[in-house]
Short mmCIF file of C-alpha atoms in Angstrom, two decimals:
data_model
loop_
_atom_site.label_atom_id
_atom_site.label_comp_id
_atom_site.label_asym_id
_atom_site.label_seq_id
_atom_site.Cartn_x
_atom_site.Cartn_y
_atom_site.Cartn_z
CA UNK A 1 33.38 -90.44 -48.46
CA UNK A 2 34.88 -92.46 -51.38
CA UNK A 3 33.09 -89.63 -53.51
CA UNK A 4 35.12 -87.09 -51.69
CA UNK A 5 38.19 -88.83 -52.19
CA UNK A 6 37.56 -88.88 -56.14
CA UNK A 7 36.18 -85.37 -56.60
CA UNK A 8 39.04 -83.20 -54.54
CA UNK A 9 42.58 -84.02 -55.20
CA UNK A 10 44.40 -81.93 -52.74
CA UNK A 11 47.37 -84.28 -53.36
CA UNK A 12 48.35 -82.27 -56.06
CA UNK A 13 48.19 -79.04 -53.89
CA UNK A 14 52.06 -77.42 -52.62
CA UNK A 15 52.68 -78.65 -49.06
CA UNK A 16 52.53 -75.47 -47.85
CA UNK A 17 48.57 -75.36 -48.63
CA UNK A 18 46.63 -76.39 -46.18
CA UNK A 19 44.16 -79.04 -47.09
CA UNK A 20 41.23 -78.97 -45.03
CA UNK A 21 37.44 -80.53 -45.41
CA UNK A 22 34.40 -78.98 -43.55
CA UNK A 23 31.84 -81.25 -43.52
CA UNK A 24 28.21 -80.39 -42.48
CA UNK A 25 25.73 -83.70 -41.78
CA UNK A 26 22.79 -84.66 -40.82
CA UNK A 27 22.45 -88.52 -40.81
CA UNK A 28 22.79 -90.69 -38.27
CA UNK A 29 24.99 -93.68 -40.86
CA UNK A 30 26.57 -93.53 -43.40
CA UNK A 31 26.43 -95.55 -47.08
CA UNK A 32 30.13 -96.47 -48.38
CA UNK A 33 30.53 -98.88 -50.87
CA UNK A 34 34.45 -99.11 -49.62
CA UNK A 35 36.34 -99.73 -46.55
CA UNK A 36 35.69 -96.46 -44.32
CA UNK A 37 38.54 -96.56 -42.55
CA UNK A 38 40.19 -97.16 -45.66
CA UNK A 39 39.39 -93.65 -46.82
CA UNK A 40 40.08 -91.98 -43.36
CA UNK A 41 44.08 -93.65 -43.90
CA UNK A 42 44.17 -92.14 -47.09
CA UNK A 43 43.41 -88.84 -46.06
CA UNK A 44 45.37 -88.63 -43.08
CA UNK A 45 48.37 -89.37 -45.80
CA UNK A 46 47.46 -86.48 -47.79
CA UNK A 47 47.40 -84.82 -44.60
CA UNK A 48 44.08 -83.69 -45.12
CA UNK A 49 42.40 -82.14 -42.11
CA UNK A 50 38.54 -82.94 -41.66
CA UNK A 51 36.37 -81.98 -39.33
CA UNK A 52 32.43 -82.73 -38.70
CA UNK A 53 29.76 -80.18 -37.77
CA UNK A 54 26.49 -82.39 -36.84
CA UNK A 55 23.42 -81.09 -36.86
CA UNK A 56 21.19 -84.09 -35.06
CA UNK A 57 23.79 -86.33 -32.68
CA UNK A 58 27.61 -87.89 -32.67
CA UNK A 59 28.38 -90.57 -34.82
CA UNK A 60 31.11 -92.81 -34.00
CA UNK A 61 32.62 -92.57 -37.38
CA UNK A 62 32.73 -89.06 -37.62
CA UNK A 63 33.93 -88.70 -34.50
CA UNK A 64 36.76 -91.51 -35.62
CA UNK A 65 37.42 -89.42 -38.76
CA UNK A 66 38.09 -86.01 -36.78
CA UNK A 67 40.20 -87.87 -34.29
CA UNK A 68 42.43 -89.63 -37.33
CA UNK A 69 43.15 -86.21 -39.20
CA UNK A 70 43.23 -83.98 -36.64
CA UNK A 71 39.99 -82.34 -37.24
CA UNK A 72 37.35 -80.65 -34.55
CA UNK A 73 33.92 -82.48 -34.11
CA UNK A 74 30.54 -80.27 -32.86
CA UNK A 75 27.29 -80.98 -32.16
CA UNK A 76 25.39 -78.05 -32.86
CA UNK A 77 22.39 -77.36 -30.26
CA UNK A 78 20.80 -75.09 -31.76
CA UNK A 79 21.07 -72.40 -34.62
CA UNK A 80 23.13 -69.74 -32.61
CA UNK A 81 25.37 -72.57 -31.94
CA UNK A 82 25.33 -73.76 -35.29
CA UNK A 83 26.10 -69.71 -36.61
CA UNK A 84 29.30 -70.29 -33.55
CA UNK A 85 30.15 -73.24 -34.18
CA UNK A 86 30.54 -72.99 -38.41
CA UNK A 87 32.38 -69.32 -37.37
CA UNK A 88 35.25 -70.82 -35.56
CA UNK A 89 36.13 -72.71 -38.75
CA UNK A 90 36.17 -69.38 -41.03
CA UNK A 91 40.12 -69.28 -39.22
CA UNK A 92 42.92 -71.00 -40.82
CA UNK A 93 44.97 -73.90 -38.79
CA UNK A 94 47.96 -72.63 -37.65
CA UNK A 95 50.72 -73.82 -39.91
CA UNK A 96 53.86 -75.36 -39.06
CA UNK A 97 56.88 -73.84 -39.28
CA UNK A 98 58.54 -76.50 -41.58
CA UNK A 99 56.26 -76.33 -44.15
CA UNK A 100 57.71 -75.57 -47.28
CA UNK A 101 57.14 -72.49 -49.26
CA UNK A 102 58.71 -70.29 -51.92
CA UNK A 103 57.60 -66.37 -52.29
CA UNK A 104 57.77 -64.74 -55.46
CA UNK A 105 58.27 -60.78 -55.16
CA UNK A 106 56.07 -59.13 -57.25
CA UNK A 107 55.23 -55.51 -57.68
CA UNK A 108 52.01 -54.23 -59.39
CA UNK A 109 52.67 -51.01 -60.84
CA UNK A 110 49.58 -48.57 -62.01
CA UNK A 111 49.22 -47.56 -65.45
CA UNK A 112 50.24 -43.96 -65.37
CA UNK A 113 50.11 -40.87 -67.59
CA UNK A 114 53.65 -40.12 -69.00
CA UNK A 115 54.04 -36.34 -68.89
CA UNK A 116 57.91 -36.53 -68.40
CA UNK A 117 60.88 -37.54 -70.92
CA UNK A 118 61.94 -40.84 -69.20
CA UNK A 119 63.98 -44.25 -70.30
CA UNK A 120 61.73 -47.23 -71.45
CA UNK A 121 63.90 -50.26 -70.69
CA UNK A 122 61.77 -52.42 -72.85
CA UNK A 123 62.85 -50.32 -75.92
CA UNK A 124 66.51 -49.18 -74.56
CA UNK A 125 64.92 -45.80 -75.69
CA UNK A 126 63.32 -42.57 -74.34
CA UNK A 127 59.94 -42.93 -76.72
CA UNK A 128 57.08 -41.60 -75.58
CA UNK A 129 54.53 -44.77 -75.88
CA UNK A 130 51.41 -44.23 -78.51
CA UNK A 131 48.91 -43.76 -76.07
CA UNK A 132 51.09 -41.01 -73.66
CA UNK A 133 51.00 -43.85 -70.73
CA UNK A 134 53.31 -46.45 -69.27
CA UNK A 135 54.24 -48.82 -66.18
CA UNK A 136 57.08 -47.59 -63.48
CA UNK A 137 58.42 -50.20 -61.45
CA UNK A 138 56.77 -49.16 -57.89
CA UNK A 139 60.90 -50.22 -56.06
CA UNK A 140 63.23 -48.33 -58.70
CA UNK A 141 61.07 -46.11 -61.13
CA UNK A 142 62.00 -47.71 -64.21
CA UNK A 143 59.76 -47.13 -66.99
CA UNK A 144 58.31 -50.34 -69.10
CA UNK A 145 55.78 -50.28 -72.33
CA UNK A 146 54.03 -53.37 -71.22
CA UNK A 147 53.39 -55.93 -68.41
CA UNK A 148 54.86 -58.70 -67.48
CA UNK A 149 58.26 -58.34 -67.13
CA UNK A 150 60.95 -58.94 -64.96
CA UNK A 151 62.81 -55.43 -64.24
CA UNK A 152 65.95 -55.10 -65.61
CA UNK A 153 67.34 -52.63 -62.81
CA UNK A 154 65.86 -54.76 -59.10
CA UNK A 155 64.83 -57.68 -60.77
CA UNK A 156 60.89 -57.42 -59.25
CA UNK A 157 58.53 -59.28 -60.86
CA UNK A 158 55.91 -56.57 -62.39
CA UNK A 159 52.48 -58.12 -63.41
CA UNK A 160 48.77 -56.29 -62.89
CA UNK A 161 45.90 -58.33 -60.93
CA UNK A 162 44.01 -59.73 -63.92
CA UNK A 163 47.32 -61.37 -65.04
CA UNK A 164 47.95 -62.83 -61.97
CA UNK A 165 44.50 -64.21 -61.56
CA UNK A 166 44.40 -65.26 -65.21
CA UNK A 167 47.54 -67.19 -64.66
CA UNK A 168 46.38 -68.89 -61.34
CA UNK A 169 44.99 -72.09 -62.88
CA UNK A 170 48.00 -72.88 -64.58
CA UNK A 171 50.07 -73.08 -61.52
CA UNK A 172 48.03 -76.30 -60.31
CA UNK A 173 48.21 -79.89 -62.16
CA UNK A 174 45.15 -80.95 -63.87
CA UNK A 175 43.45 -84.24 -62.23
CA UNK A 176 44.39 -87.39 -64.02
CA UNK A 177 41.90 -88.27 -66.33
CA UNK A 178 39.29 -91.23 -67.00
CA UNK A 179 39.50 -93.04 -69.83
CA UNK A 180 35.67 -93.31 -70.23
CA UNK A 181 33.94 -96.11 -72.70
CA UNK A 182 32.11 -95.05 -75.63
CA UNK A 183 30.70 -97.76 -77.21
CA UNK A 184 28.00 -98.71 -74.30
CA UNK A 185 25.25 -96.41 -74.33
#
């Protein structure tokens, strides 16, 4: 568990996320060089939801983990069960309606062929672009060169997909580092 603890930091996550932990065992102990119970506060703080799936019997601290962050434990009986069980964890937890969130409108307009005289509001100009093609705003119509930009008439955020996924991994923190030793070998 203490493992677990270091490798996912789910603190750093928005509150509206939800931070959840499948785990899948087999054992019938477990090896912690810390306080167990220790680890099971911590992550009820975080408000980290874990929940067991066992595949030979209950453990007690398993069970005690699920029952401290609100997690489900199973014991599979089989592998049907197993296939049911692991299913009814594909659905998210409900969320709670005080969870905080902020929503971004965006629009994702298609890169179209420009057989028309229209306005490009990113050169306050009616040029035709070089290649004959440009972005219209999918609320208003306005006409833009390039992507992203903020529309000047309805003020919708206008980005394509490979933007938006390129910029997902600077939306979350990066882990705090370890200062690592490099004179032992």
């Amino acid at each position: 568990m203490s493992r677990v603890q270091k490798s996912l930091h789910f603190s750093s996550y928005p509150g509206h996320a939800s931070r959840e932990l499948i785990l899948i065992v087999a054992s019938l102990s477990t090896c912690d060089p810390s306080s167990i119970f220790g680890t099971f506060e911590l992550l009820k703080r975080y408000r980290i939801r874990c929940s067991v799936i066992s595949l030979c019997a209950e453990v007690f601290v398993f069970k005690k983990l699920c029952s401290i962050t609100s997690g489900r434990h199973n014991v599979v009986l089989d592998s049907t069960h197993f296939e049911v069980v692991l299913n009814e964890h594909t659905n998210p937890p409900v969320s709670s309606r005080n969870a905080e969130s902020s929503v971004v409108r965006m629009g994702f307009p298609a890169h179209e062929s420009i057989d028309f005289p229209s306005f490009c509001l990113c050169h306050q100009s009616e040029i035709r672009p070089p290649d004959g093609r440009g972005f219209f705003c999918p609320q208003c119509g306005a006409r833009y060169c390039s992507l992203p930009v903020e529309c000047r008439i309805c003020k919708l955020t206008l980005i394509s997909a490979p933007q938006l996924a390129r910029s997902l991994h600077n939306l979350l923190p990066l882990p705090v580092f370890e200062e690592v030793d490099t004179t032992e070998g």
